Coordinates of C-alpha atoms in Angstrom, one line a residue:
Chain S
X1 CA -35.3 3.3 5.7
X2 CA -38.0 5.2 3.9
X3 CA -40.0 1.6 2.1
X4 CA -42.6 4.3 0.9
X5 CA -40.1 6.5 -0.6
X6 CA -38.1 3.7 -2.6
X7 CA -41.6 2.7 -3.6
X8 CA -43.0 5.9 -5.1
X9 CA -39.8 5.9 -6.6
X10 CA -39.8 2.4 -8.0
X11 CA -43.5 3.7 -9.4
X12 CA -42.1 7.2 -10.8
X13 CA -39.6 5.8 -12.9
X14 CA -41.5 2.1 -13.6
X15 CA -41.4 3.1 -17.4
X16 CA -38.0 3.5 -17.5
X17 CA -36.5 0.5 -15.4
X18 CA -35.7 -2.7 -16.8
X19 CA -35.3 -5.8 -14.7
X20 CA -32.4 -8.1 -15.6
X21 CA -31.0 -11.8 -15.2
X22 CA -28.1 -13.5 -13.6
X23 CA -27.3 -13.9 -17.7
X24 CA -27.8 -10.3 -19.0
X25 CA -25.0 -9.2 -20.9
X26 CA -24.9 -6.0 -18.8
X27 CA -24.4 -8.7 -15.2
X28 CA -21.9 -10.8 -17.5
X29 CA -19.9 -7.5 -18.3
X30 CA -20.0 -6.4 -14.8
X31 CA -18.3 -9.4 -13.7
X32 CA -15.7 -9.3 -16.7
X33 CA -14.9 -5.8 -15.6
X34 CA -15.0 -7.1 -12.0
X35 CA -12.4 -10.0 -12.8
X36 CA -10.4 -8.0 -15.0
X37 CA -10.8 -10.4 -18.1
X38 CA -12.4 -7.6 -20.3
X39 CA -10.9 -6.7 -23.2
X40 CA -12.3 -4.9 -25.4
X41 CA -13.1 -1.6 -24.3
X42 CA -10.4 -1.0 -21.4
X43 CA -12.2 2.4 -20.7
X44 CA -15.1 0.8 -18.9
X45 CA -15.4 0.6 -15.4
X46 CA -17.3 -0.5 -12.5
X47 CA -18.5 1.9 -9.3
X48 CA -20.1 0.2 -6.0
X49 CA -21.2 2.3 -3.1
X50 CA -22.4 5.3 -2.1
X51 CA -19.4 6.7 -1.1
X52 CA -17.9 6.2 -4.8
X53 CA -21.0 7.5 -6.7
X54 CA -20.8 10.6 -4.7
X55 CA -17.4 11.5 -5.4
X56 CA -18.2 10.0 -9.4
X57 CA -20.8 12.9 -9.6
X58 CA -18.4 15.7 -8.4
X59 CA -17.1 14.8 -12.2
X60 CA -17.5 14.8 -15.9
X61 CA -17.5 11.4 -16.4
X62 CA -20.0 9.6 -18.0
X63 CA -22.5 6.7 -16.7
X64 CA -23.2 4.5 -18.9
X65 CA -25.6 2.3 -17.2
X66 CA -26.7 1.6 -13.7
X67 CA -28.0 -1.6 -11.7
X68 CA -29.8 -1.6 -8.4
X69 CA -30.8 -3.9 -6.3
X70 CA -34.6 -2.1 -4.2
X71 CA -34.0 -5.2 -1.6
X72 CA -30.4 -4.3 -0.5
X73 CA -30.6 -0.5 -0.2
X74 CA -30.7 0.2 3.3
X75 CA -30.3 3.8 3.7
X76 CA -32.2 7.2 2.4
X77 CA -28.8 8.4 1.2
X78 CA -28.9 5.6 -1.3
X79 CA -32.8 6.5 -2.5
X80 CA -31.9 9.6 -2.8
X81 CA -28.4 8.8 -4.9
X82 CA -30.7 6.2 -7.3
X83 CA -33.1 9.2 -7.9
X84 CA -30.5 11.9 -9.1
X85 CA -28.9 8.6 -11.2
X86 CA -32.5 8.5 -12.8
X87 CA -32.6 11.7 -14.1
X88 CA -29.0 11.7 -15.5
X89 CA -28.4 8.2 -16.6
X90 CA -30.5 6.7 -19.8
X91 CA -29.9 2.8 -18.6
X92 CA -31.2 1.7 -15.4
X93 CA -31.9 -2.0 -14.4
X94 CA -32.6 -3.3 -11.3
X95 CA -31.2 -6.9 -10.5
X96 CA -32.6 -9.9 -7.7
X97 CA -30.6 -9.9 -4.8
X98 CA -29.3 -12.7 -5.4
X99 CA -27.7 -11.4 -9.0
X100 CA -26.6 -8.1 -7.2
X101 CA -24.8 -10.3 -4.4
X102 CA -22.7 -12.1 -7.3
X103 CA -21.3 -8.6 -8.4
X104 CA -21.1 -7.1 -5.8
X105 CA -17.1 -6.6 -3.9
X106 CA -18.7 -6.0 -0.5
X107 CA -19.5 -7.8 2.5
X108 CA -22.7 -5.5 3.3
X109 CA -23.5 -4.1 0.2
X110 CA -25.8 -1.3 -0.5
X111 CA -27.3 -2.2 -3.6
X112 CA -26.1 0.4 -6.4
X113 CA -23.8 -0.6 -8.9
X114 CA -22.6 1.5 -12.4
X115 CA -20.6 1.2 -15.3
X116 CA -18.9 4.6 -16.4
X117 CA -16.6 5.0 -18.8
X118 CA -13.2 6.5 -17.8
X119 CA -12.2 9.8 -19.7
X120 CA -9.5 9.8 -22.3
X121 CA -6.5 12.5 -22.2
X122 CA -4.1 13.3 -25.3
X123 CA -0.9 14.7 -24.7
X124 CA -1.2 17.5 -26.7
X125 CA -4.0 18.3 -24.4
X126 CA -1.9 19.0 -21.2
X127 CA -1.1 22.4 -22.0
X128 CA 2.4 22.0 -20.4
X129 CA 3.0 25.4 -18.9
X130 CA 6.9 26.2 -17.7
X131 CA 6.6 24.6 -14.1
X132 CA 5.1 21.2 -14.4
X133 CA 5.5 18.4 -13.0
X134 CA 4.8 15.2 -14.7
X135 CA 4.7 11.5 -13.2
X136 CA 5.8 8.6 -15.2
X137 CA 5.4 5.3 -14.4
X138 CA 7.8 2.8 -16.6
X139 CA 6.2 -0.6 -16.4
X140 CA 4.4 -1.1 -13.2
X141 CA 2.2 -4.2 -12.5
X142 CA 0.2 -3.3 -9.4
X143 CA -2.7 -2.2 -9.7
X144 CA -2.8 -1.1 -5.7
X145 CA 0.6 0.7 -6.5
X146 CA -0.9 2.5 -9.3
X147 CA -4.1 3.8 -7.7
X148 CA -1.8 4.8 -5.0
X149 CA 0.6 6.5 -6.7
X150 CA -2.2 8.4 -8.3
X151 CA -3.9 9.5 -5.1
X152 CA -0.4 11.2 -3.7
X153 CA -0.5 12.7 -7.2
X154 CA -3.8 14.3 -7.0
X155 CA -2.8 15.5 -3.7
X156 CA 0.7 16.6 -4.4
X157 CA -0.9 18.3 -7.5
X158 CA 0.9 17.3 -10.0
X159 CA -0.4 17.8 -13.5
X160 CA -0.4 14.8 -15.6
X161 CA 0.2 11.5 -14.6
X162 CA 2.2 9.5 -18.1
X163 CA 1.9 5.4 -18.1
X164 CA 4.5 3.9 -20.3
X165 CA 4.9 0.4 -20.7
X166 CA 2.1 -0.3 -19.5
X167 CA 1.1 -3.3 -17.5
X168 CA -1.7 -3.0 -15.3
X169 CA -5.3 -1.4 -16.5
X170 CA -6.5 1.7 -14.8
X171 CA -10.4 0.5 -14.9
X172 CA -9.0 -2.2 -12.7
X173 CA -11.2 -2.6 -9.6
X174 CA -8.1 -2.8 -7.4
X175 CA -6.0 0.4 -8.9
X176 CA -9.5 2.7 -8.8
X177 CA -10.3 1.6 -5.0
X178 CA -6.6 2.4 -4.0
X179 CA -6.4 5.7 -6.3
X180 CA -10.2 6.7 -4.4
X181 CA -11.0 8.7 -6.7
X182 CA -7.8 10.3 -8.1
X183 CA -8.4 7.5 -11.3
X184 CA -11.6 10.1 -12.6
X185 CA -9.7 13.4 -11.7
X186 CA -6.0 13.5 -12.3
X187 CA -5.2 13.6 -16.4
X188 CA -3.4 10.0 -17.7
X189 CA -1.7 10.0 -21.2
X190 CA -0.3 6.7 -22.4
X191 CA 3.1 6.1 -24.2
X192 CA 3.7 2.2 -25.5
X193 CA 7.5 2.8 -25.3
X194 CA 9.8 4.7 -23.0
X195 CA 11.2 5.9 -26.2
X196 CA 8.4 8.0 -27.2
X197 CA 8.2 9.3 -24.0
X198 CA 11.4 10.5 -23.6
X199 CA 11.2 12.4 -27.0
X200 CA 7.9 14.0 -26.2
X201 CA 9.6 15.1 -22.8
X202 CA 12.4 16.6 -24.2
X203 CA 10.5 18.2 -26.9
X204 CA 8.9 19.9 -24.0
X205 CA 11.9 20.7 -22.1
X206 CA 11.3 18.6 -19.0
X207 CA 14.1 17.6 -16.4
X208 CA 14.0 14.0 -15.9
X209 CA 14.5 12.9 -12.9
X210 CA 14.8 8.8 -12.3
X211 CA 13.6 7.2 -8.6
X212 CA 16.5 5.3 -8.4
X213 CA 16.9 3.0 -5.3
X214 CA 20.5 2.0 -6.3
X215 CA 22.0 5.4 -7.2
X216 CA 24.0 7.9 -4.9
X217 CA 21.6 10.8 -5.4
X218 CA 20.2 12.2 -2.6
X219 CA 16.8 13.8 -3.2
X220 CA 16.6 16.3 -0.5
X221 CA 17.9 20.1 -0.6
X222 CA 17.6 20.4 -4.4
X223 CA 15.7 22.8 -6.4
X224 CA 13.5 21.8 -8.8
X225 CA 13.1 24.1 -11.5
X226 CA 11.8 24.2 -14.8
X227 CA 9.1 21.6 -16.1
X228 CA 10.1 18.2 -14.3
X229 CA 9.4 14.9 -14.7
X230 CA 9.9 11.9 -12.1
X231 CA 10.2 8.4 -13.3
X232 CA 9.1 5.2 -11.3
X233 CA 10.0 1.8 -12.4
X234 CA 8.2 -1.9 -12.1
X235 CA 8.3 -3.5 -9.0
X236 CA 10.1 -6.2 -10.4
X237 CA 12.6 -4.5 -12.8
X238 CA 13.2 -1.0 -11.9
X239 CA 13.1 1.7 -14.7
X240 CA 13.6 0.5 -18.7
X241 CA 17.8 0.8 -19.6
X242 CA 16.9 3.2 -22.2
X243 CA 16.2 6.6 -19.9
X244 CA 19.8 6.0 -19.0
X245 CA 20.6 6.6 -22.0
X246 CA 19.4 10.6 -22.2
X247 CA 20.4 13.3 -20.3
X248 CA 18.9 12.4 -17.1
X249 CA 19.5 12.7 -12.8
X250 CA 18.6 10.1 -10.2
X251 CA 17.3 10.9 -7.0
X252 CA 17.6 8.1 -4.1
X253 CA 15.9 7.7 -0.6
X254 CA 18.5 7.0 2.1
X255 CA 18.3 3.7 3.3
X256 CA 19.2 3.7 6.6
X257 CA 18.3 0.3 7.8
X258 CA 18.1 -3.4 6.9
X259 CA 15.9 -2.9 4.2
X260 CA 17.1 -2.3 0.4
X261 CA 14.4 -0.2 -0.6
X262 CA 10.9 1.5 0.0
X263 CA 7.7 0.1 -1.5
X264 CA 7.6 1.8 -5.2
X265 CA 4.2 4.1 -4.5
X266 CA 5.2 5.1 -1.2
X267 CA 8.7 5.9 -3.2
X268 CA 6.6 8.3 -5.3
X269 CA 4.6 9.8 -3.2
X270 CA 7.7 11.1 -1.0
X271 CA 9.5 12.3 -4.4
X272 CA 6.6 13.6 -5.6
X273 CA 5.5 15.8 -2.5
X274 CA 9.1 16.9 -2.2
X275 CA 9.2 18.5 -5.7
X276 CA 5.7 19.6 -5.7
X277 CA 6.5 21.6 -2.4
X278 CA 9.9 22.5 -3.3
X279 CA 8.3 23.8 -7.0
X280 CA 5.7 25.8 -4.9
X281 CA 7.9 27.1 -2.4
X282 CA 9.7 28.8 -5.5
X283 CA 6.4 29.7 -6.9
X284 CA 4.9 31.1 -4.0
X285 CA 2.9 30.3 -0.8
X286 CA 0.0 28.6 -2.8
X287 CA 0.1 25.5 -0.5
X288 CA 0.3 27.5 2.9
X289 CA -2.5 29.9 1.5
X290 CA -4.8 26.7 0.8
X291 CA -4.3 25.3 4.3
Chain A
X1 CA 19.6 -28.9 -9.3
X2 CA 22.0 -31.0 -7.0
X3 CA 19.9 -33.5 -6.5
X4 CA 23.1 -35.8 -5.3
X5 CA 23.7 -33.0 -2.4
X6 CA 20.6 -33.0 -1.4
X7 CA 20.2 -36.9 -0.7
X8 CA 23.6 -36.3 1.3
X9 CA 22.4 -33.8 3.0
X10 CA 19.4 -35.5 3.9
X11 CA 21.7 -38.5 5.0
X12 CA 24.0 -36.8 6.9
X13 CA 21.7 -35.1 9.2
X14 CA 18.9 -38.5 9.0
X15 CA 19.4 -38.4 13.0
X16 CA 18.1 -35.0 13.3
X17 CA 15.4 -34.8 10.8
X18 CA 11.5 -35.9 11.6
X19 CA 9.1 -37.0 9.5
X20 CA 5.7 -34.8 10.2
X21 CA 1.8 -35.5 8.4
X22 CA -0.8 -33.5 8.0
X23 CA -2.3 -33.6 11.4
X24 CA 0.9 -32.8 13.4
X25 CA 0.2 -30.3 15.9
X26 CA 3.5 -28.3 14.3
X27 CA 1.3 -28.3 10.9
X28 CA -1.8 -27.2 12.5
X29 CA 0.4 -24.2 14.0
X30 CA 1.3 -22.9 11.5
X31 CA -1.5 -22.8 9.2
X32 CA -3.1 -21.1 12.2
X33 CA -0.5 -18.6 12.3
X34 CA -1.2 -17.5 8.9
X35 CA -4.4 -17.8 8.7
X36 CA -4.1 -15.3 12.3
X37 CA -6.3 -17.3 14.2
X38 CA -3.6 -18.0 16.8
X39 CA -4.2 -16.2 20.2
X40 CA -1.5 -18.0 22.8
X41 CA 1.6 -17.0 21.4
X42 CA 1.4 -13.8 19.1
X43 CA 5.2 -13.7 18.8
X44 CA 5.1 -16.5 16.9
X45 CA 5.3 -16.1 13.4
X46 CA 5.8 -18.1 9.9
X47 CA 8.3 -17.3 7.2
X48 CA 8.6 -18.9 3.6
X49 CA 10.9 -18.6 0.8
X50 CA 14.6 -18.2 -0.1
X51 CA 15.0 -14.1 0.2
X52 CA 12.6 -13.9 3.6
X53 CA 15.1 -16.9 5.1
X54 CA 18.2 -15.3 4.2
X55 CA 17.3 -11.7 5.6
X56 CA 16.4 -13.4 8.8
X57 CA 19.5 -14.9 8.7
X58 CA 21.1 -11.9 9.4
X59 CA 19.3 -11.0 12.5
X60 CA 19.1 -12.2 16.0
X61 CA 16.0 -13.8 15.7
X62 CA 15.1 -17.1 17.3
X63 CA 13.8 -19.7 14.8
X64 CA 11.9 -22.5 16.8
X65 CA 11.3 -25.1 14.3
X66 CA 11.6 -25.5 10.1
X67 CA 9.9 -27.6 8.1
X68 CA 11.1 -28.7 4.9
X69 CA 10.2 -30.6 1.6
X70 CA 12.8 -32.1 -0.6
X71 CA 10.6 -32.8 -3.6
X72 CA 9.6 -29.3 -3.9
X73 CA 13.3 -27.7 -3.5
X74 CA 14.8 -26.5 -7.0
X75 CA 17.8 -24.7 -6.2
X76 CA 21.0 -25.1 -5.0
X77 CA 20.6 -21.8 -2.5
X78 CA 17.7 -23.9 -1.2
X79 CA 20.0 -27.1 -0.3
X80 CA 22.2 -24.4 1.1
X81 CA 19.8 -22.9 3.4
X82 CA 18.5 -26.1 4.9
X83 CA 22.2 -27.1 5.7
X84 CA 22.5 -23.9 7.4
X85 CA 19.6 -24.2 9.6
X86 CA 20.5 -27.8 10.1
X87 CA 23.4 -26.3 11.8
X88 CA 21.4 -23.9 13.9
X89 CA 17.7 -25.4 14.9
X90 CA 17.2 -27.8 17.0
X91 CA 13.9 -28.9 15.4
X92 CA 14.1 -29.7 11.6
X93 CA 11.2 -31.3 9.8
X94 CA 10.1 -33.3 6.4
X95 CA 7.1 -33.2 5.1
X96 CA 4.9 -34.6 2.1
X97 CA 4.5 -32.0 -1.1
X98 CA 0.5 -32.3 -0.3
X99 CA 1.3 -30.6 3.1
X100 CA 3.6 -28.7 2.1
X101 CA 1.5 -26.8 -0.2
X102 CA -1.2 -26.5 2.2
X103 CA 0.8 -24.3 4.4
X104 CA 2.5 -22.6 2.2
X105 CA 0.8 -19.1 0.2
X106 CA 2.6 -19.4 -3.1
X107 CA 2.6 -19.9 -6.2
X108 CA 5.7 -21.7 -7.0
X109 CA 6.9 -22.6 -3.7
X110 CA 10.2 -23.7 -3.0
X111 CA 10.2 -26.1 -0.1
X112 CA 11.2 -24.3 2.9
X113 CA 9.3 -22.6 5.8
X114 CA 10.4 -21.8 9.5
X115 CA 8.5 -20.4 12.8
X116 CA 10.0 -17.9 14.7
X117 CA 9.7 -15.8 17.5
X118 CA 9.6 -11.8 17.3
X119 CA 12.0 -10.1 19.5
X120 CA 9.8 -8.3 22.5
X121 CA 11.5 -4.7 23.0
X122 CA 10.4 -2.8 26.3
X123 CA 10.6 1.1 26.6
X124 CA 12.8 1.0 29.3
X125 CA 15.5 -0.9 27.1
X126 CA 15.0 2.3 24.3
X127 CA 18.0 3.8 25.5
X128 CA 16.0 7.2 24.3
X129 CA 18.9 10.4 23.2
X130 CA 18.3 13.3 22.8
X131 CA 17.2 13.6 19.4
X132 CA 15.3 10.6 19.1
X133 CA 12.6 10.0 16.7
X134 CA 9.6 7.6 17.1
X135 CA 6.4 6.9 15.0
X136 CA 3.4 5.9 17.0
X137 CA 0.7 3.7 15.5
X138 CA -2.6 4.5 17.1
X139 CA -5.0 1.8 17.0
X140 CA -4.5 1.3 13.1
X141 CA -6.6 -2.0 12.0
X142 CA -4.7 -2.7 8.4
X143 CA -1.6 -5.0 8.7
X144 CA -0.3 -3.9 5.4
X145 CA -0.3 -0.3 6.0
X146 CA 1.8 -1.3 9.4
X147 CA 3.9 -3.2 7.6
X148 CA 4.6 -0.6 5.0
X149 CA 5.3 2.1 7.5
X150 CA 7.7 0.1 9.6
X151 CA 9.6 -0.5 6.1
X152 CA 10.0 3.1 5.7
X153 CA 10.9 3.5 9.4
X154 CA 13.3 1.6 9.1
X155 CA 14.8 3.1 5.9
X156 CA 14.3 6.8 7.5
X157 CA 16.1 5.1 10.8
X158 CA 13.5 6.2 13.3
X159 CA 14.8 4.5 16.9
X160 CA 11.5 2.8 17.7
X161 CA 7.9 2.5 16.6
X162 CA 5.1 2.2 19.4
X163 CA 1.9 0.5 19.1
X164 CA -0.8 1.8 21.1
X165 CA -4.4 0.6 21.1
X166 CA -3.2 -2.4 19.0
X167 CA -6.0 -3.8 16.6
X168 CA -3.5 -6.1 14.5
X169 CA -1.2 -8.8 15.5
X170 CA 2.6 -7.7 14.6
X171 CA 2.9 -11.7 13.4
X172 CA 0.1 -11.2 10.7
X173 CA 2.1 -12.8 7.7
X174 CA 0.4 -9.9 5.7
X175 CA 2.3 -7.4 7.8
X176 CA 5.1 -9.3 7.6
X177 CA 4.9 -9.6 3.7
X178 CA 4.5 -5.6 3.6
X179 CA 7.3 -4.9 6.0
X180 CA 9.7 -6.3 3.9
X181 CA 11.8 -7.7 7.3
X182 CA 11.4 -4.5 9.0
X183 CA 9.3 -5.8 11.5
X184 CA 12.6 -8.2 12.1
X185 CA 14.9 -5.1 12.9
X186 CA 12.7 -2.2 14.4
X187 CA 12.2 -2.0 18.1
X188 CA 8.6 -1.9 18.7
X189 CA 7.0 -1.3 21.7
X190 CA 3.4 -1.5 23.1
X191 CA 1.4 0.5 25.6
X192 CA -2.3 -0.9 25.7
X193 CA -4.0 3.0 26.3
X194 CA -3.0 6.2 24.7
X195 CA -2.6 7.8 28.1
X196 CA 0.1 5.3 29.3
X197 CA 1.7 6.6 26.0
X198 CA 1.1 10.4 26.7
X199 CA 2.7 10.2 30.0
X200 CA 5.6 8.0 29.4
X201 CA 6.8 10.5 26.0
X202 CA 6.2 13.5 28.3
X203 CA 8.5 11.9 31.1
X204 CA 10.9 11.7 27.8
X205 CA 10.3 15.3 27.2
X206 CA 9.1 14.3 23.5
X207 CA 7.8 17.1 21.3
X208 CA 4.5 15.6 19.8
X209 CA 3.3 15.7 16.7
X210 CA -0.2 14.4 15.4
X211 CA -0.6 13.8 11.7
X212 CA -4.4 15.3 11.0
X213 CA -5.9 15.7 7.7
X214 CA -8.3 17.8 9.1
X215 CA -5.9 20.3 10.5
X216 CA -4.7 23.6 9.2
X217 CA -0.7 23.3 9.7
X218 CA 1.4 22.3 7.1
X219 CA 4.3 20.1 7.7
X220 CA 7.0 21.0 5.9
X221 CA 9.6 24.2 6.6
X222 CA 9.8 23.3 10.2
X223 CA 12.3 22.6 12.4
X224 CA 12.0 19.5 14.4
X225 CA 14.0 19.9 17.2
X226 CA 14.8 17.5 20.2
X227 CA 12.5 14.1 21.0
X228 CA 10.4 13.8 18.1
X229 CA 7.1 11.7 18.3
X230 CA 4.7 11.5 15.4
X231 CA 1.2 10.0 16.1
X232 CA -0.7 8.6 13.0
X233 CA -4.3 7.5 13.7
X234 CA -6.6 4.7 12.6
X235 CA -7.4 4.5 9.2
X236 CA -11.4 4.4 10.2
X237 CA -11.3 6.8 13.4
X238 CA -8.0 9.1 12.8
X239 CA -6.3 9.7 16.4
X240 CA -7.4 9.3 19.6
X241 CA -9.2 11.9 20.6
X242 CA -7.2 12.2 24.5
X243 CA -3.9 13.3 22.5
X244 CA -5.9 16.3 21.6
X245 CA -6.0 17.1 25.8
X246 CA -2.2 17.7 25.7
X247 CA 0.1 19.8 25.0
X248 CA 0.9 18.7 20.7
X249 CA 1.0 20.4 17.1
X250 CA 0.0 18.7 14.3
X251 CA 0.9 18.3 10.9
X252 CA -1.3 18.8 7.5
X253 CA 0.2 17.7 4.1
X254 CA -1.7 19.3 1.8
X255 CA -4.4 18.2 -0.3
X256 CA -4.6 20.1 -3.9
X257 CA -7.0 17.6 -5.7
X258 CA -10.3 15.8 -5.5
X259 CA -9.1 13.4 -3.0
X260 CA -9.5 14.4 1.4
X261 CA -6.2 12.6 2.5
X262 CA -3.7 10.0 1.4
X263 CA -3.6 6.7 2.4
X264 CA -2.0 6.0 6.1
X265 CA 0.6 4.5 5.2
X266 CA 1.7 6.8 2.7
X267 CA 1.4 9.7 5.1
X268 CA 3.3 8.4 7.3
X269 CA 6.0 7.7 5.1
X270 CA 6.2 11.3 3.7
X271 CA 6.4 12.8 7.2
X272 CA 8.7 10.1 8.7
X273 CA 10.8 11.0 6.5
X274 CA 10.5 14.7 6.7
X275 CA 11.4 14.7 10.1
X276 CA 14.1 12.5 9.8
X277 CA 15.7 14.4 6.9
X278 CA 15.3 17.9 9.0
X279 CA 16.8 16.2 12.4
X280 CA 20.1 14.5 10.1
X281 CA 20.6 17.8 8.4
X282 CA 20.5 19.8 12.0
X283 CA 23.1 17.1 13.4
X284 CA 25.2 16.6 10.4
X285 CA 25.9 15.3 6.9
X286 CA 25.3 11.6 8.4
X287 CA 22.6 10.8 5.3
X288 CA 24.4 12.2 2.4
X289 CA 27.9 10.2 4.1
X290 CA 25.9 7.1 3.8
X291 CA 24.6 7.4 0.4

């Protein structure tokens, strides 16, 4: 690695770097974010890794503060990712190695840690047009289902992502590593009940369709038309009695061996690339154009 | 719980039933078997709990020894299940709740775990038809993504999954955990090279599919006719770079976000699936009969 580089940058920037210790409120919330055991301000989340930070700056969202470690960087790439962090980022602080090691998820780390702050969508931002499609998730608890869910949605192109009931926090370390990325890009409105959703759904003339893993509903050789919303329920306890109670449809996966059901975000992501291809096929060739 | 049935149970089969500590080589087994460290006997594998127990029940599957401890049993389907292995292994064993909750990896366990033996399949035994659908793994290194894809194998009803360039142990109680039993029910072979793989599908006049991110060929609105094989590659490395020398197609699902591909396991899920659905609905109604 370039040593004189990191040092002339370490020397450019001296007056705006602050050193820290292992008990800096900054390390302490790190570590709450970390363990998941923060409260307060749910919006806050932790990035490690070049990898991460690259794909963090292809966004809007906002850096709140950044902690590196001069020891542990290892590569250019990582010089050169503190240096644009410098110039955007008010808060810098670099930590021992010994204090970075304690936060850091990695068994080789590279010595660059932030805290962003994930953005915040309103549902009367979405801007429903007459062909969405909308994914809910009623109640789910893993954080690794989540992120996953979220990264076939990104992909699939859905264009809003709905989390009722919610059980799980999306700056969890765990649901933004599985989501890689898809957590900062695709648009996440909240509902506390299932009740509130399913108003604002039908006040927007969606088609609800439940993942149902008990039902007798085929998914395949449908057309999806209209604005259209799939619902996934909690590992544990499927999808909340009350969307049975509207005008719904279920859509089942065939079964066709000893096993009862399919893991709940490899569920989605099948149902939700189905529709999302079947929506486009009826729109036009905008996924065959884009390959 | 029936604590009166138990001490008859326990009574009634006193003859059978040894008493093991912690340093018993079967202890020492299995705590090496899930903590994968076992290299003599891959096959070999650990389950635990009242819902793992009864699905293996219903297969064919050899269970060597069980070890059991009344203290921690606290239901009446437990007292059940012992009595029924009673009945059918050979080797039943007692031990303390100290050693009991060193092997075991919950929470709130519930005093029952068994060692089995995975059924070995060979492609000769394949019986391979006409139409025939098989998922290769190609040197993928994470047991749950395994796991979750021979769960959705299974539910899609593909007729075997082959591991080639094997990096994880098919006894790995995280793959296990993930298949949901699958592993239990779907025939999986191994061949040690891709090229051993290569020739053996083209003996089988298999039409070979690789699933590439990278590629420009959409998956769906094809027709998948005849033997079917789809390839997924390692989650670091993709594919194998020799099943590029040889005659295949491969398949894209598209990508309309931030994010460059979806996890593994996910994709293979999606195009299992796929393929599965397209080959049923060229040979029949069979799926929508079943559901």
């Amino acid at each position: 690695m370039n040593t004189l580089k990191l040092n002339q940058l370490l020397e450019k920037y001296q007056w705006k770097i602050k050193r820290l210790g292992p008990q800096n409120e900054k390390v302490v919330e790190i570590r709450s974010i970390l363990h998941n055991t923060l409260n307060s301000v749910e919006r806050r989340f932790v990035t490690e890794g070049m990898w991460a930070h690259h794909k963090l700056r292809m966004t809007d969202i906002h850096i709140e503060y950044c902690l590196f470690c001069p020891e542990m960087m290892y590569s250019n790439e990582a010089i050169e990712l503190v240096e644009a962090f410098m110039n955007s980022t008010d808060d810098i602080y670099v930590v021992s190695p010994k204090t970075f090691q304690r936060l850091s998820d990695r068994d080789d780390p590279d010595g660059f840690i932030s805290v962003g702050i994930l953005p915040v969508y309103h549902k009367e931002d979405l801007g429903i047009r007459d062909d969405a499609v909308i994914v809910i998730l009623d109640g789910l608890e893993s954080p690794g289902n989540i992120g996953t869910i979220l990264r076939s949605c990104d992909g699939a192109g859905v264009d809003a992502v709905i989390i009722c009931n919610p059980k799980a926090r999306v700056n969890n370390p765990k649901l933004i590593k599985a989501s890689m990325g898809a957590v900062f890009t695709v648009p996440i409105v909240y509902f506390e009940h299932p009740s509130e959703c399913i108003t604002w759904l039908k006040n927007h003339r969606f088609h609800i369709y439940l993942a149902d893993s008990e039902a007798r509903s085929f998914y395949g050789n449908r057309v999806y038309g209209g604005n259209t919303a799939l619902v996934l329920g909690s590992e544990r306890y499927g999808i909340s009695q009350e969307w049975y109670n509207h005008p719904v449809q279920t859509l089942t996966i065939p079964m066709s061996g000893s096993c009862d059901s399919l893991n709940v975000g490899v569920a989605a992501s099948i149902l939700t690339y189905e529709i999302c291809l079947r929506k486009k096929a009826l729109g036009g060739d905008e996924y065959e154009n884009k390959l």
